[in-house]
PDB file of N, CA and C in Angstrom:
ATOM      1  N   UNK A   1     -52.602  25.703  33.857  1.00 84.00           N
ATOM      2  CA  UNK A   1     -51.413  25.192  33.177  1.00 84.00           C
ATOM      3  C   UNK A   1     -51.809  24.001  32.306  1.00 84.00           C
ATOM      4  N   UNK A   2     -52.881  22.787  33.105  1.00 87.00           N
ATOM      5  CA  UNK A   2     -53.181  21.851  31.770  1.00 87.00           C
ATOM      6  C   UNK A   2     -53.954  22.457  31.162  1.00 87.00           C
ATOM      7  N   UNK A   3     -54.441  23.565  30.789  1.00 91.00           N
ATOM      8  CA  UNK A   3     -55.028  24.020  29.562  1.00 91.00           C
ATOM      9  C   UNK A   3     -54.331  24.288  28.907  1.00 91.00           C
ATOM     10  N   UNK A   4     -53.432  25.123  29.062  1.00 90.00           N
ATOM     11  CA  UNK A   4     -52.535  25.942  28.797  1.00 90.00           C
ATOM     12  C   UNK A   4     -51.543  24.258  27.546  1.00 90.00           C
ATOM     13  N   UNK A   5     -51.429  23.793  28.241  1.00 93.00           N
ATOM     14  CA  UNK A   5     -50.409  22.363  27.763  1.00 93.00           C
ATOM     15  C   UNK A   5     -51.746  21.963  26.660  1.00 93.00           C
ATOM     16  N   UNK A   6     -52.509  21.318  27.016  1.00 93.00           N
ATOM     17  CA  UNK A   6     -53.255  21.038  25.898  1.00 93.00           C
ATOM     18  C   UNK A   6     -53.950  21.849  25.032  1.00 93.00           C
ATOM     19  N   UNK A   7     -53.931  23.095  24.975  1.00 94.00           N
ATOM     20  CA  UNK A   7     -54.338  24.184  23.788  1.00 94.00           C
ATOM     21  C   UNK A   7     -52.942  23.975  23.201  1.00 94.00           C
ATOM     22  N   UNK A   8     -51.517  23.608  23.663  1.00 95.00           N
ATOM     23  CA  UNK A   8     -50.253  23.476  23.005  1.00 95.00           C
ATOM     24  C   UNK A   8     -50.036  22.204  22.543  1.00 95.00           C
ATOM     25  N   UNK A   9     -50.822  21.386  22.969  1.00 95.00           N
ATOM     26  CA  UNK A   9     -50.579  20.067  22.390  1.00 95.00           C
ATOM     27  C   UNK A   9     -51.686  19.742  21.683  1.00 95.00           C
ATOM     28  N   UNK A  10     -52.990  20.686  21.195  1.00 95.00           N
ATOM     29  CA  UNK A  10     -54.049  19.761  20.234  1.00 95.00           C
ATOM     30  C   UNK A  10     -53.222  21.371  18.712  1.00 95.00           C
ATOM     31  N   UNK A  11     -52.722  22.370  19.463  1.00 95.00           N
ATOM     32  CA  UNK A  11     -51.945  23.550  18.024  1.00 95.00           C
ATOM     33  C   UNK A  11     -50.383  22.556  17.650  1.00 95.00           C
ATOM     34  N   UNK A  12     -50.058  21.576  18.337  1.00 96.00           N
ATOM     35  CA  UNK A  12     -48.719  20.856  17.652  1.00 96.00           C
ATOM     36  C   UNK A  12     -49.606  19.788  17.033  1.00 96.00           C
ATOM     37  N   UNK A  13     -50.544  19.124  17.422  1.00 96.00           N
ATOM     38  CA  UNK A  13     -51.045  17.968  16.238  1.00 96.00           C
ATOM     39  C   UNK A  13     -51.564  18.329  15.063  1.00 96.00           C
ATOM     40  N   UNK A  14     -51.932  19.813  15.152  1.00 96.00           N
ATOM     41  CA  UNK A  14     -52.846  20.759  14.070  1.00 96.00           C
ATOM     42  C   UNK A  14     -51.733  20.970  13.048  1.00 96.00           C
ATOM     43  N   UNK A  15     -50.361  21.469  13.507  1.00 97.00           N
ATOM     44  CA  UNK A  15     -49.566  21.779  12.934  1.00 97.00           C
ATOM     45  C   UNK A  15     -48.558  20.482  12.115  1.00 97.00           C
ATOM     46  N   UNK A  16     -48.832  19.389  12.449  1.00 97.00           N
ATOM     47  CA  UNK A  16     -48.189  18.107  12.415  1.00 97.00           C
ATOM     48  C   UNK A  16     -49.013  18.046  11.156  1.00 97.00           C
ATOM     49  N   UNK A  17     -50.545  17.753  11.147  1.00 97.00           N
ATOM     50  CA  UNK A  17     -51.311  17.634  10.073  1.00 97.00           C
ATOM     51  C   UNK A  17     -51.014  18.727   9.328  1.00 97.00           C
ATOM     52  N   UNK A  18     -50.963  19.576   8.946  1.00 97.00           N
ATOM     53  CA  UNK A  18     -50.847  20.555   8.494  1.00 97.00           C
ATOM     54  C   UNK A  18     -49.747  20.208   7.312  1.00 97.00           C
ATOM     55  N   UNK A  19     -48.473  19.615   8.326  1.00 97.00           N
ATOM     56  CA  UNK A  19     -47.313  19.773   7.570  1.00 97.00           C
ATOM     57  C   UNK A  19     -47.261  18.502   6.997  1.00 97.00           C
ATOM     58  N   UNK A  20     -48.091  17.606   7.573  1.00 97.00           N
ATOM     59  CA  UNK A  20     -48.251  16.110   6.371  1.00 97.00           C
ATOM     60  C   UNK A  20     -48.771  16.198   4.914  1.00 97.00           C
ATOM     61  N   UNK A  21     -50.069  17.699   5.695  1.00 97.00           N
ATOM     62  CA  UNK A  21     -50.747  17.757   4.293  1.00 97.00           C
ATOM     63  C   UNK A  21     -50.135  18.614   2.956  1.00 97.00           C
ATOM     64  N   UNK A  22     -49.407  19.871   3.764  1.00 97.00           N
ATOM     65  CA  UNK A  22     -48.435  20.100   2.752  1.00 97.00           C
ATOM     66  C   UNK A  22     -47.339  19.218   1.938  1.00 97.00           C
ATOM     67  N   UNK A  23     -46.491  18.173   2.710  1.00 97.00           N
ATOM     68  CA  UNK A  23     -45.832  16.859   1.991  1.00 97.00           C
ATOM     69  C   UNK A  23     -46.865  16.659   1.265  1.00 97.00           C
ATOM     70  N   UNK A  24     -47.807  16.000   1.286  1.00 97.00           N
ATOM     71  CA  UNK A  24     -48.539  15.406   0.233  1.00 97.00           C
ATOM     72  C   UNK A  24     -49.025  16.601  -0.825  1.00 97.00           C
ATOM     73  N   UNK A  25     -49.040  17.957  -0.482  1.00 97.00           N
ATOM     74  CA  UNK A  25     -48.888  18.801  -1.792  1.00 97.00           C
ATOM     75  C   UNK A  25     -48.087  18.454  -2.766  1.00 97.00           C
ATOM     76  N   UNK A  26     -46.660  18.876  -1.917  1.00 97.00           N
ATOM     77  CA  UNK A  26     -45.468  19.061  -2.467  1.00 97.00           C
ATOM     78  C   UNK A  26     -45.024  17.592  -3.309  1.00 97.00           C
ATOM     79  N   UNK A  27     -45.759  16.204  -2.616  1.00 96.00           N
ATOM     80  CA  UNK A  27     -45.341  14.942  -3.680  1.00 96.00           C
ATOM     81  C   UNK A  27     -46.597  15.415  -4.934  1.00 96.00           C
ATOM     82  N   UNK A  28     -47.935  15.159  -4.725  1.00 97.00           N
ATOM     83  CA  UNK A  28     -48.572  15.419  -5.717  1.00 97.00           C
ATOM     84  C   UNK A  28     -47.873  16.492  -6.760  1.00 97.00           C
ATOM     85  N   UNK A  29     -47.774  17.413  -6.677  1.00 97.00           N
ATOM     86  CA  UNK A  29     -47.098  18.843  -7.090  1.00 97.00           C
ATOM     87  C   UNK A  29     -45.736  18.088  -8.106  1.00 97.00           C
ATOM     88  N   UNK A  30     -44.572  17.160  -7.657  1.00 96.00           N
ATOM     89  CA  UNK A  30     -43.609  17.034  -7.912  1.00 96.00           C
ATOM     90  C   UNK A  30     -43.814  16.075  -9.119  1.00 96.00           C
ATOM     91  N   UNK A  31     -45.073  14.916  -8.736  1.00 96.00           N
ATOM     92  CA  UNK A  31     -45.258  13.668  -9.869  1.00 96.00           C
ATOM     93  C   UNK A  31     -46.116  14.543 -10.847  1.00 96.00           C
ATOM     94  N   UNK A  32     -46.880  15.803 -10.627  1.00 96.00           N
ATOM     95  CA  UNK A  32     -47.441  16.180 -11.755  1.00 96.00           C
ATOM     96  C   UNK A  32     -46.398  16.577 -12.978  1.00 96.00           C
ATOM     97  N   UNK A  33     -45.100  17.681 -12.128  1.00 96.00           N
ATOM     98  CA  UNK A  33     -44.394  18.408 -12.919  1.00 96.00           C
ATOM     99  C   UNK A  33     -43.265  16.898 -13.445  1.00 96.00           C
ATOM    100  N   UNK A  34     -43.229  15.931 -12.683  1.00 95.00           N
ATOM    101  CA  UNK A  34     -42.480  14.876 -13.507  1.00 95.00           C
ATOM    102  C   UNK A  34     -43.369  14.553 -14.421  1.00 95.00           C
ATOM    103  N   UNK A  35     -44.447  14.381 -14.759  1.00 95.00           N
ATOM    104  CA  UNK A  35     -45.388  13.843 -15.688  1.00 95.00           C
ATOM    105  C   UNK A  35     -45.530  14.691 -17.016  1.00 95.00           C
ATOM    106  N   UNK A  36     -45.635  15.801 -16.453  1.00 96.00           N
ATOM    107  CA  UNK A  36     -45.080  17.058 -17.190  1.00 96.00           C
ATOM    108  C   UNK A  36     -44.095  17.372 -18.160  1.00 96.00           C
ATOM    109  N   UNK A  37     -42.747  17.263 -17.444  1.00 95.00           N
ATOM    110  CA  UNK A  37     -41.750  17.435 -18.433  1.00 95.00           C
ATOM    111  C   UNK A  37     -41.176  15.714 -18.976  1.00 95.00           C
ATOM    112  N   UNK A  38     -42.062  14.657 -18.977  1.00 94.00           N
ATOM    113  CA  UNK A  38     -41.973  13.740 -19.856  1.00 94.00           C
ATOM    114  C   UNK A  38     -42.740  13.597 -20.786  1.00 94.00           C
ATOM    115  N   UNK A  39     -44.112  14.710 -20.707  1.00 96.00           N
ATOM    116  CA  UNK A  39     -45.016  14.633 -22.189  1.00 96.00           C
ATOM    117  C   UNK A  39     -43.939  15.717 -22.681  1.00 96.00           C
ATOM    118  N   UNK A  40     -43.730  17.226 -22.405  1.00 95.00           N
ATOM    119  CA  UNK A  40     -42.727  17.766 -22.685  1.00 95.00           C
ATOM    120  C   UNK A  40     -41.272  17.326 -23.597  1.00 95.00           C
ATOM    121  N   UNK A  41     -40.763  16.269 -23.125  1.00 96.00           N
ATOM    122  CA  UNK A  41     -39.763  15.541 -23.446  1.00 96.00           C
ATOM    123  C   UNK A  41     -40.087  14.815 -25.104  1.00 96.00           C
ATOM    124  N   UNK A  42     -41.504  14.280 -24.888  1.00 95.00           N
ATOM    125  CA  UNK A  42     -41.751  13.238 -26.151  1.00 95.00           C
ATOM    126  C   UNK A  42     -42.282  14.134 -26.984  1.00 95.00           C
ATOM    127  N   UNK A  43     -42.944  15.212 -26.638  1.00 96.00           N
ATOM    128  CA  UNK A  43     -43.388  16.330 -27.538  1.00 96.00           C
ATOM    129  C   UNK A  43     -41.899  16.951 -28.220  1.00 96.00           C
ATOM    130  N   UNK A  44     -40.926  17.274 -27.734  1.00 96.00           N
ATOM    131  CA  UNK A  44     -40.256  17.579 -28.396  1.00 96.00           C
ATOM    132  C   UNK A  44     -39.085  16.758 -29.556  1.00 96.00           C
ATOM    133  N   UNK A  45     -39.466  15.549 -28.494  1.00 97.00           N
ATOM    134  CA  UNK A  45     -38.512  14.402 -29.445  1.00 97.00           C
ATOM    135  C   UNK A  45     -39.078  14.329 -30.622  1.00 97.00           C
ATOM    136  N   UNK A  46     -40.677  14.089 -30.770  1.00 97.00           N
ATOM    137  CA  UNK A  46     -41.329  13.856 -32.189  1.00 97.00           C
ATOM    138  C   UNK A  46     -41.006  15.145 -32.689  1.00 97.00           C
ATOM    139  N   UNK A  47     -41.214  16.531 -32.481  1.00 97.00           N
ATOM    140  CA  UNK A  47     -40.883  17.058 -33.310  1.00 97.00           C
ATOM    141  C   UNK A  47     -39.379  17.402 -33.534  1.00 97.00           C
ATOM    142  N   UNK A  48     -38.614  16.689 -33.349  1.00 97.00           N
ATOM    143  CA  UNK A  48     -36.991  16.596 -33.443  1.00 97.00           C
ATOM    144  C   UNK A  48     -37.010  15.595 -34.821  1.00 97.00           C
ATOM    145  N   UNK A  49     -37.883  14.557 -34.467  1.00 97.00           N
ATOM    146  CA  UNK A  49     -37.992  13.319 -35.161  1.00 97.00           C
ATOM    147  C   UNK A  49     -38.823  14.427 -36.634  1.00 97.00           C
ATOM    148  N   UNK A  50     -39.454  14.480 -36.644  1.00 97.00           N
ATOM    149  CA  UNK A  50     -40.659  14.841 -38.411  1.00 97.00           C
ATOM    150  C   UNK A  50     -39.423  15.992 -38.766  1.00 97.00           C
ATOM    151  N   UNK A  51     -38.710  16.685 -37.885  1.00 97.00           N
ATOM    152  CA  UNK A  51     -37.751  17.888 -38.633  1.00 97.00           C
ATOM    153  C   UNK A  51     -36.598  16.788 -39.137  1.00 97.00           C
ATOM    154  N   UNK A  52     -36.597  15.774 -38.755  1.00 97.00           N
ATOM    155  CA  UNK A  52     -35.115  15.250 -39.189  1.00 97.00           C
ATOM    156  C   UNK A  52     -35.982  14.375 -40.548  1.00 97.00           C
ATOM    157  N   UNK A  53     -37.029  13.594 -40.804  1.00 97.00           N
ATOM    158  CA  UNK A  53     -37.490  13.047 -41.294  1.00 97.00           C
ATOM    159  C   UNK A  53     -37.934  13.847 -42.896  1.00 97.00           C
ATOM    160  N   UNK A  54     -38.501  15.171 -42.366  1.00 97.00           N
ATOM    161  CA  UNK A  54     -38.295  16.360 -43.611  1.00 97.00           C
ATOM    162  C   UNK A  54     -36.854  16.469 -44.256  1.00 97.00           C
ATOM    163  N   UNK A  55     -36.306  17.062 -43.123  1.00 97.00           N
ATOM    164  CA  UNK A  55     -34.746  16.789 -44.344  1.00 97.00           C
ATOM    165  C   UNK A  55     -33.993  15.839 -44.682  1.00 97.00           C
ATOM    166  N   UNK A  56     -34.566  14.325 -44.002  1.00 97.00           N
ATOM    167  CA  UNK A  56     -34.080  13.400 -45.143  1.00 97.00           C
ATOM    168  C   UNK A  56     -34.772  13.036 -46.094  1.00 97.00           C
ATOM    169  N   UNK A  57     -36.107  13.539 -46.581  1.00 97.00           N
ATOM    170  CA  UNK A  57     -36.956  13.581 -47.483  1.00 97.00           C
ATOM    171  C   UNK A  57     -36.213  14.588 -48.313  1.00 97.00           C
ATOM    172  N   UNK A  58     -35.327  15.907 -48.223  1.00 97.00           N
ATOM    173  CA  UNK A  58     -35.428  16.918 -48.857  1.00 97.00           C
ATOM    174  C   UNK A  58     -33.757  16.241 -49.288  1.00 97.00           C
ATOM    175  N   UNK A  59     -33.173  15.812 -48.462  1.00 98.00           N
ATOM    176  CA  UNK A  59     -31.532  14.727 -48.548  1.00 98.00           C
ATOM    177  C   UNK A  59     -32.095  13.923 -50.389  1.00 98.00           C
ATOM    178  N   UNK A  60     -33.115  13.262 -49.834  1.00 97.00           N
ATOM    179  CA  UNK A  60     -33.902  12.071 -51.054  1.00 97.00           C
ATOM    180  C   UNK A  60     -33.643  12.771 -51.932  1.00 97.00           C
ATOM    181  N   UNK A  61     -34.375  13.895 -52.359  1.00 97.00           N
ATOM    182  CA  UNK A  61     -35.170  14.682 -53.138  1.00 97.00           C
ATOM    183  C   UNK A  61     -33.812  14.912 -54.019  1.00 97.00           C
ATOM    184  N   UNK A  62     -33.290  15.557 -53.706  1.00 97.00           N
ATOM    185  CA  UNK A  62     -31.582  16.262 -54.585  1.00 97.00           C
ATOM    186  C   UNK A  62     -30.795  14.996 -54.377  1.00 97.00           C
ATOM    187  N   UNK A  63     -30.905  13.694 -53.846  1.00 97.00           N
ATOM    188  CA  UNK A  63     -29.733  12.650 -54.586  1.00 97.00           C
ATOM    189  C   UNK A  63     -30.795  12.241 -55.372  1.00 97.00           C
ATOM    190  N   UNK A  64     -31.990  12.209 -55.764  1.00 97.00           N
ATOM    191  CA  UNK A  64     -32.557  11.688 -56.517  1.00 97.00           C
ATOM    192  C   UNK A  64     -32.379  12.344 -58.262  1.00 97.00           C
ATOM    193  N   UNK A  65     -32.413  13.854 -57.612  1.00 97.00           N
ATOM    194  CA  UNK A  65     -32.709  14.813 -58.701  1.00 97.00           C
ATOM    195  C   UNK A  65     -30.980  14.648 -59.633  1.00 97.00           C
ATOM    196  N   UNK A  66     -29.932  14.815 -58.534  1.00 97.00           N
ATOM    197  CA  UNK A  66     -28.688  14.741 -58.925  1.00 97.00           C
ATOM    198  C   UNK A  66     -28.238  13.045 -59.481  1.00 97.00           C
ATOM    199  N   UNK A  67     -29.044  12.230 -59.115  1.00 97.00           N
ATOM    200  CA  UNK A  67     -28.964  10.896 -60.162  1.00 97.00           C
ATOM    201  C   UNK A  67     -29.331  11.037 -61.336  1.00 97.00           C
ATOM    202  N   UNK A  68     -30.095  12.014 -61.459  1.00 97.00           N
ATOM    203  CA  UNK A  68     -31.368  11.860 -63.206  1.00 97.00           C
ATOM    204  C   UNK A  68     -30.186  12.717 -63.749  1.00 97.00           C
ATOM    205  N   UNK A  69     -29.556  13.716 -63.415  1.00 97.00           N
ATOM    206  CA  UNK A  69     -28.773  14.341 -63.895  1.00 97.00           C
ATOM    207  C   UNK A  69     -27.308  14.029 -64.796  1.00 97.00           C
ATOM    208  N   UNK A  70     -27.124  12.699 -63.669  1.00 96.00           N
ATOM    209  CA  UNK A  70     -25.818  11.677 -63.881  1.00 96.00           C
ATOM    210  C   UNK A  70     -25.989  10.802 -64.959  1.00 96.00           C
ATOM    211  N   UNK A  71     -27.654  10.658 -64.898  1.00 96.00           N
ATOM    212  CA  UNK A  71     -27.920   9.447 -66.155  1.00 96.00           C
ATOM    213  C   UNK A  71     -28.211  10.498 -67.097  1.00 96.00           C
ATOM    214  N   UNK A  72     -28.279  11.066 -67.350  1.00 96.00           N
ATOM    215  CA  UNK A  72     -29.030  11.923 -68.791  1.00 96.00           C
ATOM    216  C   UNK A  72     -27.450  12.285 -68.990  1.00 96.00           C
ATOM    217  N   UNK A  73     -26.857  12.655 -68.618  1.00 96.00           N
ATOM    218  CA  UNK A  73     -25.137  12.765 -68.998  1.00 96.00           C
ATOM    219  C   UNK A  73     -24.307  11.758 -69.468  1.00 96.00           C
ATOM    220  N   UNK A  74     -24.396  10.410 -68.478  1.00 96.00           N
ATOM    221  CA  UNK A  74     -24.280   9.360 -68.718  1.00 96.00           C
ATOM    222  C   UNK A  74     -24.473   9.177 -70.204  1.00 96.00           C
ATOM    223  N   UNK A  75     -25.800   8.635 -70.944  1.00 95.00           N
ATOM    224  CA  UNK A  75     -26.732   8.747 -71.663  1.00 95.00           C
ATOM    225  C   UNK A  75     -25.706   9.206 -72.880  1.00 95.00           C
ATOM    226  N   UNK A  76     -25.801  10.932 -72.713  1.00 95.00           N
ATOM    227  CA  UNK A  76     -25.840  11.458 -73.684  1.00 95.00           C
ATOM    228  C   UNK A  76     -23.711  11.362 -74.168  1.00 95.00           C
ATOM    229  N   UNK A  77     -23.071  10.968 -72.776  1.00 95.00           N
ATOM    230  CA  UNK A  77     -21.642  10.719 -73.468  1.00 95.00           C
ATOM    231  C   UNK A  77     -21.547   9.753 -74.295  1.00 95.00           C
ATOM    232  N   UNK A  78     -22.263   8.556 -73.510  1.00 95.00           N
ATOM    233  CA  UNK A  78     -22.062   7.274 -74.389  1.00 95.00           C
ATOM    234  C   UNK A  78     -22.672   6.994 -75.828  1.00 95.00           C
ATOM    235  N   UNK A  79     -23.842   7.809 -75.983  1.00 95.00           N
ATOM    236  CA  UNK A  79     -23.884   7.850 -77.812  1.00 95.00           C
ATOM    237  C   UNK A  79     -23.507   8.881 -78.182  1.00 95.00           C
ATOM    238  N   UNK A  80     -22.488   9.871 -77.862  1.00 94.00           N
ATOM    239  CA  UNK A  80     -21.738  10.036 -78.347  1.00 94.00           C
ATOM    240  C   UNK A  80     -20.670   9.657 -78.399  1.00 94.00           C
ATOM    241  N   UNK A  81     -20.205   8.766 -77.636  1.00 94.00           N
ATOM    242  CA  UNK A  81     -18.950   7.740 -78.018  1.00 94.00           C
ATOM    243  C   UNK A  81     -19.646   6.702 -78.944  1.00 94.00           C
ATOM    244  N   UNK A  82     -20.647   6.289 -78.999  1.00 95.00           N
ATOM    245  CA  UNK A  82     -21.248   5.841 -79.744  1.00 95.00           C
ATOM    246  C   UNK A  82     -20.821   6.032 -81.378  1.00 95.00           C
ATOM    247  N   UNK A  83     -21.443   7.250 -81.753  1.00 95.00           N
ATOM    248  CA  UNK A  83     -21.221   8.133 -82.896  1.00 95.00           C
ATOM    249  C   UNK A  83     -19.899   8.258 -83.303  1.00 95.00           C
ATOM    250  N   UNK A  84     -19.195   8.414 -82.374  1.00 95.00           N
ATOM    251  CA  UNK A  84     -17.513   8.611 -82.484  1.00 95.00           C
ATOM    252  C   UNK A  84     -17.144   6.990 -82.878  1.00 95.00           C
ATOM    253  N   UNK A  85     -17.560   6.030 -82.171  1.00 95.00           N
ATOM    254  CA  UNK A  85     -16.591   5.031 -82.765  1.00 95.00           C
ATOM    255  C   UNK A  85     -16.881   4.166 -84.034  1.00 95.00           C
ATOM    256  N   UNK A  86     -18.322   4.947 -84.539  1.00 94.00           N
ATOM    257  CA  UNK A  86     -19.298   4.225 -85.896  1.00 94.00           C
ATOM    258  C   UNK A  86     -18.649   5.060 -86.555  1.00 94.00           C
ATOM    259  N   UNK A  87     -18.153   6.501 -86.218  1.00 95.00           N
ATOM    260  CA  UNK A  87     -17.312   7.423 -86.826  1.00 95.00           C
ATOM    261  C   UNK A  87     -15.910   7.178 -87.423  1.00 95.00           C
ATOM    262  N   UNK A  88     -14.560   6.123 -86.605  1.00 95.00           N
ATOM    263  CA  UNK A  88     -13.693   5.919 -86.270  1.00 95.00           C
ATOM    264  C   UNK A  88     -13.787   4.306 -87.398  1.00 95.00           C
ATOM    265  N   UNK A  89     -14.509   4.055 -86.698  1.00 95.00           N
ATOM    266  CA  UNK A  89     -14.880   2.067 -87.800  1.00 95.00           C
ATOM    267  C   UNK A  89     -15.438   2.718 -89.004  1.00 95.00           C
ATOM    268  N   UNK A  90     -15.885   3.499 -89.573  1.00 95.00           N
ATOM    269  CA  UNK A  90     -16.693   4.245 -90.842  1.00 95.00           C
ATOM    270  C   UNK A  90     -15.219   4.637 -91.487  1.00 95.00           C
ATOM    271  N   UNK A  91     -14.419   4.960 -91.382  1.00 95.00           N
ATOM    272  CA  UNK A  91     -12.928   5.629 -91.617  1.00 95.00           C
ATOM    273  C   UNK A  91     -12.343   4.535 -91.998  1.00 95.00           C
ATOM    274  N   UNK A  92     -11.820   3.669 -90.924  1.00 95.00           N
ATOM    275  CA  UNK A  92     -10.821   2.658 -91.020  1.00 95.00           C
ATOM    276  C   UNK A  92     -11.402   1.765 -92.237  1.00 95.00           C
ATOM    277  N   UNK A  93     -12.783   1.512 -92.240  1.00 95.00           N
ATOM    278  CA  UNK A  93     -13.447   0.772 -93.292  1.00 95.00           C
ATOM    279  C   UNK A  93     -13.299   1.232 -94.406  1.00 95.00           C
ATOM    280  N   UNK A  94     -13.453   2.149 -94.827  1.00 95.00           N
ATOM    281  CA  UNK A  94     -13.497   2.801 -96.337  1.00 95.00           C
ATOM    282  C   UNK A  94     -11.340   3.192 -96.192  1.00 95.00           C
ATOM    283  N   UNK A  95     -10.670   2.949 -95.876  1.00 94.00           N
ATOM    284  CA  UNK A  95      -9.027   3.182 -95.619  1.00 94.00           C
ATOM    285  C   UNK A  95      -8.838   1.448 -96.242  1.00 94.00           C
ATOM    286  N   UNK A  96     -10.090   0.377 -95.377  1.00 94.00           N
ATOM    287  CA  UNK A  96      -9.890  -0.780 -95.593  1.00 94.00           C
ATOM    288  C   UNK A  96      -9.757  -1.199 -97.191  1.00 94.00           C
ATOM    289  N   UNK A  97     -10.931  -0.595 -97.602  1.00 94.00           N
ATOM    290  CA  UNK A  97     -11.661  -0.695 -98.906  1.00 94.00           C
ATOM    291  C   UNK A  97     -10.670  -0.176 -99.742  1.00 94.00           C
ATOM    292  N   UNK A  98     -10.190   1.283 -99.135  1.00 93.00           N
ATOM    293  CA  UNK A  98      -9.365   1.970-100.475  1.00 93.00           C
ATOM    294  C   UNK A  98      -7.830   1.049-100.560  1.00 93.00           C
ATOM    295  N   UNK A  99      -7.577   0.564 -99.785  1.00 92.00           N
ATOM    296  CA  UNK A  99      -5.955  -0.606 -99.960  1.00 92.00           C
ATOM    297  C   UNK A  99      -6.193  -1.650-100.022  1.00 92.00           C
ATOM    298  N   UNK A 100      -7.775  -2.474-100.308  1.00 92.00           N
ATOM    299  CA  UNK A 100      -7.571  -3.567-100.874  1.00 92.00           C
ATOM    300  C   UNK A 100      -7.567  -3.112-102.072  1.00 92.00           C
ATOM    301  N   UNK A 101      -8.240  -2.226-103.053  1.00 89.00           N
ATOM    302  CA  UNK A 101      -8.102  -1.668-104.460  1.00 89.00           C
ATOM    303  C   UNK A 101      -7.181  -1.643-104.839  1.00 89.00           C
ATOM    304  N   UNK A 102      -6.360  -0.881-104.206  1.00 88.00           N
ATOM    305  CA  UNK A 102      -4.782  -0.335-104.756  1.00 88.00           C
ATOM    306  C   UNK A 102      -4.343  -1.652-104.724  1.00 88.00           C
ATOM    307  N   UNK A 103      -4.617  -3.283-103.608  1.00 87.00           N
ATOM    308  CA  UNK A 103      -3.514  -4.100-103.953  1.00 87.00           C
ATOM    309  C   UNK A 103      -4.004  -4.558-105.497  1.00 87.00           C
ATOM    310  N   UNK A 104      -5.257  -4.626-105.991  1.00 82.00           N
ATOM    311  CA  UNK A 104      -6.176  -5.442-106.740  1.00 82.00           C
ATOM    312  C   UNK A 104      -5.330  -4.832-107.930  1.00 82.00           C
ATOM    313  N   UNK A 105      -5.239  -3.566-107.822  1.00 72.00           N
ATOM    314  CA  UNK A 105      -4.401  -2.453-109.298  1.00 72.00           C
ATOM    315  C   UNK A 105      -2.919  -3.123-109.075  1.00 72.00           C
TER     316      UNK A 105
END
């Protein structure tokens, strides 16, 4: 019977170790896969980050393109209001000219 008890009591310390050494799997195991899905995490943030960074480069690109557009319009109304009002003062001037004559007659 004390054999019997201590072949049962050195298979429960065997099994005690056993199951410590599995815990210490299962923590190793757990801080790897936490370590894991935080390179995971920053790997995907940067590329969240360069995709958002492209299309505010590509955002840039067309308010930039749609400014040059605004000024060359810009540009091209104002000498032609330009033209129009050298047009408008060119008129009234020679209207000026022709009724100081007529008072002079």
């Amino acid at each position: 019977v004390r054999s019997h008890i201590s072949t049962m009591a050195q298979q429960h310390r065997e099994l005690q170790k056993s199951l410590e050494d599995m815990r210490e799997q299962h923590r190793v195991m757990h801080t790897s896969m936490e370590q894991s899905r935080g390179k995971l995490q920053d790997i995907v943030h940067e590329s969240v980050l360069k995709n958002l960074e492209t299309q505010l480069g590509s955002i840039r690109d067309e308010i930039a393109e749609r400014l040059e557009v605004c000024d060359e319009r810009f540009h091209e109304r104002y000498e032609k209001g330009q033209e129009k009002t050298a047009e408008i003062l060119t008129d009234r001037f020679v209207a000026l000219e022709a009724s100081q004559k007529n008072l002079q007659l």
